[in-house]
N, CA, C and O atoms as a Tripos MOL2 file, in Angstrom:
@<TRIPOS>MOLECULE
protein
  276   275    69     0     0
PROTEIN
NO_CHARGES

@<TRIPOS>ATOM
      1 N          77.4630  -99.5910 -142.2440 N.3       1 UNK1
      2 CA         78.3580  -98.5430 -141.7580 C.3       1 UNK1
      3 C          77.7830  -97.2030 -142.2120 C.2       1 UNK1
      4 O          77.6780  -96.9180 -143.4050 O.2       1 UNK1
      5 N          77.5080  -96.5970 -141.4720 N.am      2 UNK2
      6 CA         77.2760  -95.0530 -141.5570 C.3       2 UNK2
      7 C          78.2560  -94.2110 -142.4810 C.2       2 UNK2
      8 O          79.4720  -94.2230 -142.2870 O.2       2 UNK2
      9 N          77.6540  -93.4750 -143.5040 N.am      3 UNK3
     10 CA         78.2960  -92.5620 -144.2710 C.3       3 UNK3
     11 C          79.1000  -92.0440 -143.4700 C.2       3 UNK3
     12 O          80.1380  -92.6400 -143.7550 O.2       3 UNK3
     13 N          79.3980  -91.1910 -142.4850 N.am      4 UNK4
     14 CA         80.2600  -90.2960 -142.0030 C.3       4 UNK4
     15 C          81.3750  -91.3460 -141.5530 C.2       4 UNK4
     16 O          82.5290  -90.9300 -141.4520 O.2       4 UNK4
     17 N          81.0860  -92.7240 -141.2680 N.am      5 UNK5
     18 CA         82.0230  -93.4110 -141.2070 C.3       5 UNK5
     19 C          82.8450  -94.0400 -142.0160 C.2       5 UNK5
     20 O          83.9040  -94.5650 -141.6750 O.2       5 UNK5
     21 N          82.3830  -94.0070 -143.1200 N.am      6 UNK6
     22 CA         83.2460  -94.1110 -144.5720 C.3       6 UNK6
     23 C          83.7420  -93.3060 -145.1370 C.2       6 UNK6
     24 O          84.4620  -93.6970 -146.0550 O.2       6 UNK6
     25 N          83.6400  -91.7640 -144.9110 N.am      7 UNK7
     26 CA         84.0710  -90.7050 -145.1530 C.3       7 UNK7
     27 C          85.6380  -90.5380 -144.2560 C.2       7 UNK7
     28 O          86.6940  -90.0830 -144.6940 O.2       7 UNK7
     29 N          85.3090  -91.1370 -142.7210 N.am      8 UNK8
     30 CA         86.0610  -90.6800 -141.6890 C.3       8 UNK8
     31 C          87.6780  -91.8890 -142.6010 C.2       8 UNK8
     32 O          88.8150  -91.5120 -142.8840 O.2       8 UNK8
     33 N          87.0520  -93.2740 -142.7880 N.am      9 UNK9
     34 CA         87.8850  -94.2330 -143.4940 C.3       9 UNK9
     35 C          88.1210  -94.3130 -144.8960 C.2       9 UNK9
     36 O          88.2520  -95.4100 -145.4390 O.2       9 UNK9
     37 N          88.1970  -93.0270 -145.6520 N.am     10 UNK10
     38 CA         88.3330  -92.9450 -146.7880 C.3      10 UNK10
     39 C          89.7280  -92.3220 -146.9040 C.2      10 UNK10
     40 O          90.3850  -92.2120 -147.9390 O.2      10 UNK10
     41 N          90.0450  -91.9610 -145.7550 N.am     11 UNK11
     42 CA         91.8240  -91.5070 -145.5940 C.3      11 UNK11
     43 C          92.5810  -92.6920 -145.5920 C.2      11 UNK11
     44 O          92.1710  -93.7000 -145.0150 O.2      11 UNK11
     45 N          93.7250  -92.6500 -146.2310 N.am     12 UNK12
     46 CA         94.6220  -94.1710 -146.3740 C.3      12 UNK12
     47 C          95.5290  -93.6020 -144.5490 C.2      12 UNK12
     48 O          96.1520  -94.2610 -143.7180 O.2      12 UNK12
     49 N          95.2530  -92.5310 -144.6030 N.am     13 UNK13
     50 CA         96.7770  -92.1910 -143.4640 C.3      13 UNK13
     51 C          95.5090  -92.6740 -141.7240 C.2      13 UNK13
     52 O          95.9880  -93.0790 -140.6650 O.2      13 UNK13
     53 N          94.3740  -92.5110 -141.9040 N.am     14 UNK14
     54 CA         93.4390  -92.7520 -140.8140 C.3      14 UNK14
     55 C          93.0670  -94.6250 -140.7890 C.2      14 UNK14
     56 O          92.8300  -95.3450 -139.8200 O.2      14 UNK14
     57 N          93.1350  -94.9240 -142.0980 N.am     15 UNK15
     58 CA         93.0480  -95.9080 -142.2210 C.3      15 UNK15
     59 C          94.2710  -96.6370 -141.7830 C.2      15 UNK15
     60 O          94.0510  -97.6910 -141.1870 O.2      15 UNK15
     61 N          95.6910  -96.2440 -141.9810 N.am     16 UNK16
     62 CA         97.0870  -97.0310 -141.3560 C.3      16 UNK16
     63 C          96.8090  -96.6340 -139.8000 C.2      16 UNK16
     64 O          96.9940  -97.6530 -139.1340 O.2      16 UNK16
     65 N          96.5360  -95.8360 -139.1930 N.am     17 UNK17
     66 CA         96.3000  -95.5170 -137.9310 C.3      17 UNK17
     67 C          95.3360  -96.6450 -137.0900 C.2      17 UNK17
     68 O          95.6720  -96.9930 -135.9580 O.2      17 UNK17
     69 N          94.3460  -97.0810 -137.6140 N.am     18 UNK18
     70 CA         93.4160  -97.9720 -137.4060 C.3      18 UNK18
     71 C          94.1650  -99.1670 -137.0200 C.2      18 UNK18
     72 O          94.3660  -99.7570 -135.9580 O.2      18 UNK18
     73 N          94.5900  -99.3600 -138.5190 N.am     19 UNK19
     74 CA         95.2580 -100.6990 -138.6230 C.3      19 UNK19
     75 C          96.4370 -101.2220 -137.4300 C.2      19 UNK19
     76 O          96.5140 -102.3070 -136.8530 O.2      19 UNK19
     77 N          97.2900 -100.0140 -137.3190 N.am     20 UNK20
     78 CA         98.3310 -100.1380 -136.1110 C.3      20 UNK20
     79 C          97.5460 -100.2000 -134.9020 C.2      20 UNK20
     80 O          97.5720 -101.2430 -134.2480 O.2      20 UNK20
     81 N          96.9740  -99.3960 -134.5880 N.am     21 UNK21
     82 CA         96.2830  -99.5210 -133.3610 C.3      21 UNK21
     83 C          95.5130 -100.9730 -132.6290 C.2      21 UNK21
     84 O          95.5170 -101.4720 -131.5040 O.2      21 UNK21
     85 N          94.8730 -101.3100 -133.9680 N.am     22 UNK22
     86 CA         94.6720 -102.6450 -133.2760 C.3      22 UNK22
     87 C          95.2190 -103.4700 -133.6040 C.2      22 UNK22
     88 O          94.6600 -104.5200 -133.2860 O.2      22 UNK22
     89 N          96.5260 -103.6610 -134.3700 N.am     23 UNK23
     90 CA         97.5200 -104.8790 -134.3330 C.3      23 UNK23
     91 C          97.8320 -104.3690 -132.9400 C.2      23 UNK23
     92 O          97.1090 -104.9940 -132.1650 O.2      23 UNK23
     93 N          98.5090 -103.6000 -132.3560 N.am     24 UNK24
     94 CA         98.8010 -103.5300 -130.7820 C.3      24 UNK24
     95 C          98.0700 -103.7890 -130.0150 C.2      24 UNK24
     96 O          98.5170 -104.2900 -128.9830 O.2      24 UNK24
     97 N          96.9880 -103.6340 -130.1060 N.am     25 UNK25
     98 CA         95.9060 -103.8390 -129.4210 C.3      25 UNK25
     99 C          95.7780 -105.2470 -129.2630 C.2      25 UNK25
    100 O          95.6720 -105.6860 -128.1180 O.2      25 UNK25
    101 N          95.7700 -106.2020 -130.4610 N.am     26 UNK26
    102 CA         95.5280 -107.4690 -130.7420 C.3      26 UNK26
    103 C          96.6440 -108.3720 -130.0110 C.2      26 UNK26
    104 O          96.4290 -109.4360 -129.4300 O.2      26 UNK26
    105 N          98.2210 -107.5420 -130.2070 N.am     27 UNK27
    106 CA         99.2610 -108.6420 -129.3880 C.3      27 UNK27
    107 C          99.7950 -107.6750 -128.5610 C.2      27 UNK27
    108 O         101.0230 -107.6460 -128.6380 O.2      27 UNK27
    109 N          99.2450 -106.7560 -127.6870 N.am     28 UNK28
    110 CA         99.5540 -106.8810 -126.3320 C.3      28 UNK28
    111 C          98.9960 -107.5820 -125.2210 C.2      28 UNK28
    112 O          97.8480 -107.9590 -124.9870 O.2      28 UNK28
    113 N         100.3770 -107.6940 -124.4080 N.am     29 UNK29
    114 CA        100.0950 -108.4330 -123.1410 C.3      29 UNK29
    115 C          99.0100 -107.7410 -122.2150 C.2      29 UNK29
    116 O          98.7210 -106.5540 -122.0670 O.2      29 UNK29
    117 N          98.3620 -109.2470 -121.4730 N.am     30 UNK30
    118 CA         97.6660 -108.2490 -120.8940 C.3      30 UNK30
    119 C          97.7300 -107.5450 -120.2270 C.2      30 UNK30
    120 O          98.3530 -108.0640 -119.3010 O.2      30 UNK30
    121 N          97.4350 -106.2870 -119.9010 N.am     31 UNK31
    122 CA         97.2460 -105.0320 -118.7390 C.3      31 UNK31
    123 C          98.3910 -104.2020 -119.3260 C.2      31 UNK31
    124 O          98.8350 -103.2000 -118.7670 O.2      31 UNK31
    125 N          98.9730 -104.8280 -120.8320 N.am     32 UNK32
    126 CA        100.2140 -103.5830 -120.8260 C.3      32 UNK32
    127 C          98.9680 -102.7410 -121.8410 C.2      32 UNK32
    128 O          97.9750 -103.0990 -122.4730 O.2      32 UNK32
    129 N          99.8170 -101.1870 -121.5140 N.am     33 UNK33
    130 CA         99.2020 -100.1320 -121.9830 C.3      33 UNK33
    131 C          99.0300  -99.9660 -123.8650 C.2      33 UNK33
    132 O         100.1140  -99.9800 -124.4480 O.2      33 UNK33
    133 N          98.2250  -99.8720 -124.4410 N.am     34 UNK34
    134 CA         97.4790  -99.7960 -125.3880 C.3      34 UNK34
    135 C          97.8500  -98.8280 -126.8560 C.2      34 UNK34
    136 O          98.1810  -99.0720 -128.0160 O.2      34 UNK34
    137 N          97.5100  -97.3360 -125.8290 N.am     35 UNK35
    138 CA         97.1790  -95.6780 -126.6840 C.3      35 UNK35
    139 C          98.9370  -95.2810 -126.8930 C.2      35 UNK35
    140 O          99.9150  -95.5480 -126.1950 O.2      35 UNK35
    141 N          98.8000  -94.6170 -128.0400 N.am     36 UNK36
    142 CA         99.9010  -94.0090 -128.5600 C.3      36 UNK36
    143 C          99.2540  -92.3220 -128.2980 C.2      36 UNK36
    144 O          98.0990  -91.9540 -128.0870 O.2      36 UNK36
    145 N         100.5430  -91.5350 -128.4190 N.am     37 UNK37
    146 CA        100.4070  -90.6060 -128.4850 C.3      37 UNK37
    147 C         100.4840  -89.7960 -129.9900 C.2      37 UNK37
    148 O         101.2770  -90.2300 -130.8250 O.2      37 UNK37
    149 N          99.8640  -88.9250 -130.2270 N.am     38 UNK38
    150 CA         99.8370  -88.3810 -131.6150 C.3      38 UNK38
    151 C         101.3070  -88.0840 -132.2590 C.2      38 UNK38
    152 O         101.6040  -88.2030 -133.4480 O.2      38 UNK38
    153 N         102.2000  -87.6480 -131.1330 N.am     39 UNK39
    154 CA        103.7110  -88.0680 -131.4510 C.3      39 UNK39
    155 C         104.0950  -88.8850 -132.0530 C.2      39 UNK39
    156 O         104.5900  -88.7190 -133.1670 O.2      39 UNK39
    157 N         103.9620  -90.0860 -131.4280 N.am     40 UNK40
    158 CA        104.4710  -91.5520 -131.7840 C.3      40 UNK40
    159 C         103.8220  -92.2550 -133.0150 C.2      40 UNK40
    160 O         104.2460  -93.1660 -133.7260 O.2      40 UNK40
    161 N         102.5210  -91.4630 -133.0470 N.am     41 UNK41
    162 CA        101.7240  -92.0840 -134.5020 C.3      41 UNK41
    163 C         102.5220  -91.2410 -136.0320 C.2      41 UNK41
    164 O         102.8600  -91.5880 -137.1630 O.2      41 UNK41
    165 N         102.5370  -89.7450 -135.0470 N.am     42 UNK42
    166 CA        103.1440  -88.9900 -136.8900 C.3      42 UNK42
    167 C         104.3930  -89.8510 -136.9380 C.2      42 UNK42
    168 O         104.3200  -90.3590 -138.0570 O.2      42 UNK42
    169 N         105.8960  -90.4660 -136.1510 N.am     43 UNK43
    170 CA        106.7380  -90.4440 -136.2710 C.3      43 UNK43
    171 C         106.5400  -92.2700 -137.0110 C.2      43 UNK43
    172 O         107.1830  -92.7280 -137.9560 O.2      43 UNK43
    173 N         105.8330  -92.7350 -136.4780 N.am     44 UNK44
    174 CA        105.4540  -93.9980 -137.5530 C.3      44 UNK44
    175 C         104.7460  -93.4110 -138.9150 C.2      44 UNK44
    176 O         105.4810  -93.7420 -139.8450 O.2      44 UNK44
    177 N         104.0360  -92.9470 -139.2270 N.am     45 UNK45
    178 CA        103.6390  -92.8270 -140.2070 C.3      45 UNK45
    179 C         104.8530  -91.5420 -141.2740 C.2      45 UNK45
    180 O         104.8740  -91.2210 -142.4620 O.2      45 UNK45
    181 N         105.4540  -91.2630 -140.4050 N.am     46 UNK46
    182 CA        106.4620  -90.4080 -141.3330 C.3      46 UNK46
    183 C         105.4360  -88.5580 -141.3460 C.2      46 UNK46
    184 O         105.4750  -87.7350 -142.2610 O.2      46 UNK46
    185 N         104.8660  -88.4730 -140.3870 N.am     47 UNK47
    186 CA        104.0310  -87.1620 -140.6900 C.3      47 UNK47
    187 C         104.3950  -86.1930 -139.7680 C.2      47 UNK47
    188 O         105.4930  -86.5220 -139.3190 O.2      47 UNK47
    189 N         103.9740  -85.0610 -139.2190 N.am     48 UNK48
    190 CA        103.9470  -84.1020 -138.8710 C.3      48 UNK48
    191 C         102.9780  -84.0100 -137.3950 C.2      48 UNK48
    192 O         101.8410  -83.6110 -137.6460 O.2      48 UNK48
    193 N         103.1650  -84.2360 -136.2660 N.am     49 UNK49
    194 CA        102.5800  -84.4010 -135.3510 C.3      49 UNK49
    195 C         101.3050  -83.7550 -135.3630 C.2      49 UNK49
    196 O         100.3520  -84.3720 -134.8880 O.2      49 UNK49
    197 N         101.0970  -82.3220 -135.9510 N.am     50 UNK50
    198 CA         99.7940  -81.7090 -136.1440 C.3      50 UNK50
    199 C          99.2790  -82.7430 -137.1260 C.2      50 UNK50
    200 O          98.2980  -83.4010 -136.7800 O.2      50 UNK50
    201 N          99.6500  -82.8900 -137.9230 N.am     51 UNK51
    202 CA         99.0360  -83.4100 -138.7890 C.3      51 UNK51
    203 C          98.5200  -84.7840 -138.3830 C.2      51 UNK51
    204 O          97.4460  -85.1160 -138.8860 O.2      51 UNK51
    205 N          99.2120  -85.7710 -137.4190 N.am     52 UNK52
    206 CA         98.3610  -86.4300 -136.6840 C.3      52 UNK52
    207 C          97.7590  -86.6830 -135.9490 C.2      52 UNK52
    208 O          97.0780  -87.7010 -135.8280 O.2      52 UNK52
    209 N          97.8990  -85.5740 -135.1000 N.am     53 UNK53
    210 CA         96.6990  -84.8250 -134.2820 C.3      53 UNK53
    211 C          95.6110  -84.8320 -134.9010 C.2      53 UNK53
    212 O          94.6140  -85.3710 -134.4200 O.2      53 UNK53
    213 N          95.6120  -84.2350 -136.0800 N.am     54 UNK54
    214 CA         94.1420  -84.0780 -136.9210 C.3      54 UNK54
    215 C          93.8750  -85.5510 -137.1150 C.2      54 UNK54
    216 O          93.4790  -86.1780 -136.1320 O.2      54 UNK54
    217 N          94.0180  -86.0810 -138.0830 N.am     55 UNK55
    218 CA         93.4710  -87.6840 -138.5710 C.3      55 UNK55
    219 C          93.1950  -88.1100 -136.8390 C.2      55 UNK55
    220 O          92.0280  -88.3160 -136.5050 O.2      55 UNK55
    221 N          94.0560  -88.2010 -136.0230 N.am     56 UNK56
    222 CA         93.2030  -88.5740 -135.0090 C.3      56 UNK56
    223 C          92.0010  -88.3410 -134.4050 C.2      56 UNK56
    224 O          91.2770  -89.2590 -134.0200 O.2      56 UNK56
    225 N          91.5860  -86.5450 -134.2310 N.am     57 UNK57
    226 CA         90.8670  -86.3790 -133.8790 C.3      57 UNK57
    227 C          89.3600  -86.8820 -134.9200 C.2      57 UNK57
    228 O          88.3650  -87.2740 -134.3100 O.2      57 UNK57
    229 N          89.3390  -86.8310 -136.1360 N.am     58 UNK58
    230 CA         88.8000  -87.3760 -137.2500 C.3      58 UNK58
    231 C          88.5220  -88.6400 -136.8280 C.2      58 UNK58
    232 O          87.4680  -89.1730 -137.1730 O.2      58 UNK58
    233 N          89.2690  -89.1710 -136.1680 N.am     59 UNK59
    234 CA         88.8940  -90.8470 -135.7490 C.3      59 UNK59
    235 C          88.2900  -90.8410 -134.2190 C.2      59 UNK59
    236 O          87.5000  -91.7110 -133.8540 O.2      59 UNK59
    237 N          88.6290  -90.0330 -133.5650 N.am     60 UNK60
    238 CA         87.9890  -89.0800 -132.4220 C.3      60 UNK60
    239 C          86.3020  -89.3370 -132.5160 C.2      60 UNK60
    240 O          85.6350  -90.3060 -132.1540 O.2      60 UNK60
    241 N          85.9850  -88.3220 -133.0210 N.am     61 UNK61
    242 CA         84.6170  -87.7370 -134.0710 C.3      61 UNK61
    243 C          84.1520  -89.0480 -134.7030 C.2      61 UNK61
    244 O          82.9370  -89.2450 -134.7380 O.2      61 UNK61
    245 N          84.8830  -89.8570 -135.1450 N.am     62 UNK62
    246 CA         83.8740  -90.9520 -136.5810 C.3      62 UNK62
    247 C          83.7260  -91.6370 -135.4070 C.2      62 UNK62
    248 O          83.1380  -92.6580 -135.7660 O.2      62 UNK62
    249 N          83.9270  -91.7210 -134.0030 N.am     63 UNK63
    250 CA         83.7670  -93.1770 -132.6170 C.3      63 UNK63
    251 C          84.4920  -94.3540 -133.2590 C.2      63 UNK63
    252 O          83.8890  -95.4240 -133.3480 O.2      63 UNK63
    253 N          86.0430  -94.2140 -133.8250 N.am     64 UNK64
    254 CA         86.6070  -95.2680 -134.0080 C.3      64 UNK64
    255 C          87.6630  -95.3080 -133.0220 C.2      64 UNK64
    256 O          88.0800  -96.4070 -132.6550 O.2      64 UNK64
    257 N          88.1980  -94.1180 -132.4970 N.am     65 UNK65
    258 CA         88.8420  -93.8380 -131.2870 C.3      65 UNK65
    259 C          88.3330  -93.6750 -130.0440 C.2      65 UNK65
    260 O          87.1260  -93.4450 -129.9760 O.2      65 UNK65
    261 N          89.1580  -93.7590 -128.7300 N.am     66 UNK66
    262 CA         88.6840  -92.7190 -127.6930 C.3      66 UNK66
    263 C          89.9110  -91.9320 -127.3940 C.2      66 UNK66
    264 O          90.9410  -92.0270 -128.0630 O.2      66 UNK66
    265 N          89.7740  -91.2030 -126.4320 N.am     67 UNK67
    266 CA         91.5490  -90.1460 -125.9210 C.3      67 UNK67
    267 C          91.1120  -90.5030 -124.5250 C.2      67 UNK67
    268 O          89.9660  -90.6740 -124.1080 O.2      67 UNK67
    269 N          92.4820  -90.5950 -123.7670 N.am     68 UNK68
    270 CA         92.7890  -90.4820 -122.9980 C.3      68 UNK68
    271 C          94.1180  -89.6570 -122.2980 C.2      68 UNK68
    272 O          95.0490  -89.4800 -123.0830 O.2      68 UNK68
    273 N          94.2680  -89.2480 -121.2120 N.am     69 UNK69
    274 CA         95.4410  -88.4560 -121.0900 C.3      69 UNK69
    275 C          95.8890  -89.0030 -119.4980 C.2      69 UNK69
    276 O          96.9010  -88.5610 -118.9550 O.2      69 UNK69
@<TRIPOS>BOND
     1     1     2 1
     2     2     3 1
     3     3     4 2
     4     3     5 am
     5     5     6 1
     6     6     7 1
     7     7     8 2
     8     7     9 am
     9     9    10 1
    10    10    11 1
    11    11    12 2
    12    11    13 am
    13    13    14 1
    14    14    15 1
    15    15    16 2
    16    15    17 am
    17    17    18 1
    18    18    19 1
    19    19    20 2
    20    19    21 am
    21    21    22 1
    22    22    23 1
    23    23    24 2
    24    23    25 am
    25    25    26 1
    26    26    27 1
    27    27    28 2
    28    27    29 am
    29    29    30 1
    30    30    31 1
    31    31    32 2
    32    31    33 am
    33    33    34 1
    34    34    35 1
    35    35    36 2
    36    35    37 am
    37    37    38 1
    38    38    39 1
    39    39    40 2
    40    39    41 am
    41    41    42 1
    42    42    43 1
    43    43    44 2
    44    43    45 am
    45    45    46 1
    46    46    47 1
    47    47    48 2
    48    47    49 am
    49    49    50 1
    50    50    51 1
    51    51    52 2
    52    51    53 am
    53    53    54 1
    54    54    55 1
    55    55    56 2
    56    55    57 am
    57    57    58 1
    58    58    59 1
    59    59    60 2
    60    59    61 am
    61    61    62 1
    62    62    63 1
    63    63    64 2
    64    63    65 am
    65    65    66 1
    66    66    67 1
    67    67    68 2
    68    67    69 am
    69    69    70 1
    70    70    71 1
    71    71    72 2
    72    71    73 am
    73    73    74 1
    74    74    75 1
    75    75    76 2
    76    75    77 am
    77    77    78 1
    78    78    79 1
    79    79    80 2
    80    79    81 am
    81    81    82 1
    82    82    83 1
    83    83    84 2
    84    83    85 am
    85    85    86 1
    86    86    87 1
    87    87    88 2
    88    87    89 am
    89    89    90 1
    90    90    91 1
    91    91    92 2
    92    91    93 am
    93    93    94 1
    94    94    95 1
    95    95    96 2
    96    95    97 am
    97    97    98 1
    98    98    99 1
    99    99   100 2
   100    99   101 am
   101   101   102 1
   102   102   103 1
   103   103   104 2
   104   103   105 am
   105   105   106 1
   106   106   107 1
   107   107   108 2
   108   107   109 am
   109   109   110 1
   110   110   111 1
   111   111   112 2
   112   111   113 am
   113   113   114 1
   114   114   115 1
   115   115   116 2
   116   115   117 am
   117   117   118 1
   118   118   119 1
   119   119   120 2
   120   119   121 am
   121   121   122 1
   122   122   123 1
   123   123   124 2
   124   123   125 am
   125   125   126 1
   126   126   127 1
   127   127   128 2
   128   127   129 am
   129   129   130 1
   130   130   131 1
   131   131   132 2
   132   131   133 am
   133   133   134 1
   134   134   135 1
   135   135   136 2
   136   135   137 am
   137   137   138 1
   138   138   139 1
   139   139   140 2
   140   139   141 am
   141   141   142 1
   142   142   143 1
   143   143   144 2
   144   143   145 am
   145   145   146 1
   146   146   147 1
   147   147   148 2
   148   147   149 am
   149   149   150 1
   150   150   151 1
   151   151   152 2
   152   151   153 am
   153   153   154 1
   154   154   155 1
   155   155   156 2
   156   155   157 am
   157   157   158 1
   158   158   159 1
   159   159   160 2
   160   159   161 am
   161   161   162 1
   162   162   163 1
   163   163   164 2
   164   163   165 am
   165   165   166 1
   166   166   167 1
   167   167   168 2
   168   167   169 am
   169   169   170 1
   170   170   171 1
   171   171   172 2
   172   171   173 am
   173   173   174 1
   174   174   175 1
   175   175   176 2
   176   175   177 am
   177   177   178 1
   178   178   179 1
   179   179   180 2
   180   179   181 am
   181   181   182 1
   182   182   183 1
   183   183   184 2
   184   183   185 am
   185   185   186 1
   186   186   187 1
   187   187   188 2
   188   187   189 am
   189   189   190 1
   190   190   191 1
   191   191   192 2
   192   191   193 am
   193   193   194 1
   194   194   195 1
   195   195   196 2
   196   195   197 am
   197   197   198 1
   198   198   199 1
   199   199   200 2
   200   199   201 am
   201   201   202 1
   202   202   203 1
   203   203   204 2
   204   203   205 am
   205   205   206 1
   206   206   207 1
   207   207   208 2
   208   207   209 am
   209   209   210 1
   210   210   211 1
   211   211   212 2
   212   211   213 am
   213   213   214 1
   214   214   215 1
   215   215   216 2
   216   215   217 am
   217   217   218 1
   218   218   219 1
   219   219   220 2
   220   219   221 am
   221   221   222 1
   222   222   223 1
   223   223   224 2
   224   223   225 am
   225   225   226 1
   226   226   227 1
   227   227   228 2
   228   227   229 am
   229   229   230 1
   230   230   231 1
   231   231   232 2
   232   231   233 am
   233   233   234 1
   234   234   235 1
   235   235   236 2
   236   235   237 am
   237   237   238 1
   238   238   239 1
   239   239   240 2
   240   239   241 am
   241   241   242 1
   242   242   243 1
   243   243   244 2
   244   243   245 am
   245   245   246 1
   246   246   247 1
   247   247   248 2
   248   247   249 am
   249   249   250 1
   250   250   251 1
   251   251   252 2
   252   251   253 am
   253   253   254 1
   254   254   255 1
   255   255   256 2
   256   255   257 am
   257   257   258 1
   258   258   259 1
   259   259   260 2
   260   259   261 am
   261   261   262 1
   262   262   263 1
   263   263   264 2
   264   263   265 am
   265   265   266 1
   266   266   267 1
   267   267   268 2
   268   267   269 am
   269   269   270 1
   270   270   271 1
   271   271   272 2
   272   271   273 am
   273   273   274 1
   274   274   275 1
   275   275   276 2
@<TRIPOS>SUBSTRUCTURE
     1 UNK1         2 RESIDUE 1 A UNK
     2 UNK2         6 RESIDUE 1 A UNK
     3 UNK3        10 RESIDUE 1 A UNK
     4 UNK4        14 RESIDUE 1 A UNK
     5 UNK5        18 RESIDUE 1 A UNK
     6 UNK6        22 RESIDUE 1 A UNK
     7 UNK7        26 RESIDUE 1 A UNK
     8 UNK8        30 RESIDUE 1 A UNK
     9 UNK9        34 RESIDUE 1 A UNK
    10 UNK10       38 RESIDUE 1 A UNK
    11 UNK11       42 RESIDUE 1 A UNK
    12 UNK12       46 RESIDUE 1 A UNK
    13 UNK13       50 RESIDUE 1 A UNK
    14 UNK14       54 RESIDUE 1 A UNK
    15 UNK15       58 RESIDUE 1 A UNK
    16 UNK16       62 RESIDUE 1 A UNK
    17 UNK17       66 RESIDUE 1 A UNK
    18 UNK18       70 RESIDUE 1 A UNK
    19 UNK19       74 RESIDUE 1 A UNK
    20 UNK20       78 RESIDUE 1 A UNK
    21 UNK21       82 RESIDUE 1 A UNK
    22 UNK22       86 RESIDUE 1 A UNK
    23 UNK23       90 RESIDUE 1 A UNK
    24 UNK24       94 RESIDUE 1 A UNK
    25 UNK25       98 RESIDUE 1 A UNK
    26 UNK26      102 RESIDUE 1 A UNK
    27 UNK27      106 RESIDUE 1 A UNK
    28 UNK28      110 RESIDUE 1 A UNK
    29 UNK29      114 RESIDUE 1 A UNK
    30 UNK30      118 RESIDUE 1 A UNK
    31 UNK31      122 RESIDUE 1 A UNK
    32 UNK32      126 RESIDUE 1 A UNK
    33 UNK33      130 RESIDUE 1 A UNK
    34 UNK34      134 RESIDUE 1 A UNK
    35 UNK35      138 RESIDUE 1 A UNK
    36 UNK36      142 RESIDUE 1 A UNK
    37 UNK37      146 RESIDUE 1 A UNK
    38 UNK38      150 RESIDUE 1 A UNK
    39 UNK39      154 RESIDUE 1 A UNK
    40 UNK40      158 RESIDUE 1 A UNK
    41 UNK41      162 RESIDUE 1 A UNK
    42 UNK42      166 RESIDUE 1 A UNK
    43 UNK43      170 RESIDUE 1 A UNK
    44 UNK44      174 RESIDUE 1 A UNK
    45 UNK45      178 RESIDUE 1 A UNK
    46 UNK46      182 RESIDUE 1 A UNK
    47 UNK47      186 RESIDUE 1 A UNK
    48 UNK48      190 RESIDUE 1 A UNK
    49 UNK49      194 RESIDUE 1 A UNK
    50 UNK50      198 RESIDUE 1 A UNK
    51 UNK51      202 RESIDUE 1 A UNK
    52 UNK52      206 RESIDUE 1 A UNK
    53 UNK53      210 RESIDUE 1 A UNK
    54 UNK54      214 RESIDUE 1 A UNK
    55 UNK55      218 RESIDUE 1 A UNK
    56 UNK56      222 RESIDUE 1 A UNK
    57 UNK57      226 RESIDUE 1 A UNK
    58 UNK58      230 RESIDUE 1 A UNK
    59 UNK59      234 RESIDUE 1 A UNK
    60 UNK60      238 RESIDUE 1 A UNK
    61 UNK61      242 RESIDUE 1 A UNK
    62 UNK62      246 RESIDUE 1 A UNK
    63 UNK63      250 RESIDUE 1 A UNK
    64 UNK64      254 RESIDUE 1 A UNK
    65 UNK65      258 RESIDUE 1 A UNK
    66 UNK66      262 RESIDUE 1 A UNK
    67 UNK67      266 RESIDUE 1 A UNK
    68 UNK68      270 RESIDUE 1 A UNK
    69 UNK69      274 RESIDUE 1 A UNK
């Protein structure tokens, strides 16, 4: 694993983001939809929508994410 990618997973709050993402990922049905919105991630994690805006985009940048709109 690439330094910048251990840097990007050295956040516990990027790291719970991960983790949710692909438990959904893992037990959804198929063809149902996937991506959360940075909304729906601060309001699980208890944060501040900017604020998960950022860690996302951070996961954006490390290629552990993609965006879609």
């Amino acid at each position: 694993m690439p330094a910048e990618s251990t840097t990007v997973l050295a956040s516990p709050v990027r790291r719970r983001i991960v983790e949710h993402l692909n438990e959904i990922l893992t037990n959804a049905p198929s063809g149902a939809p996937i991506g959360r919105s940075a909304a729906e991630i601060g309001d699980l994690l208890g944060v501040h929508v900017t604020t998960a805006r950022f860690h996302l985009d951070q996961l954006v940048e490390g290629g552990f994410l993609t965006t879609a709109f």
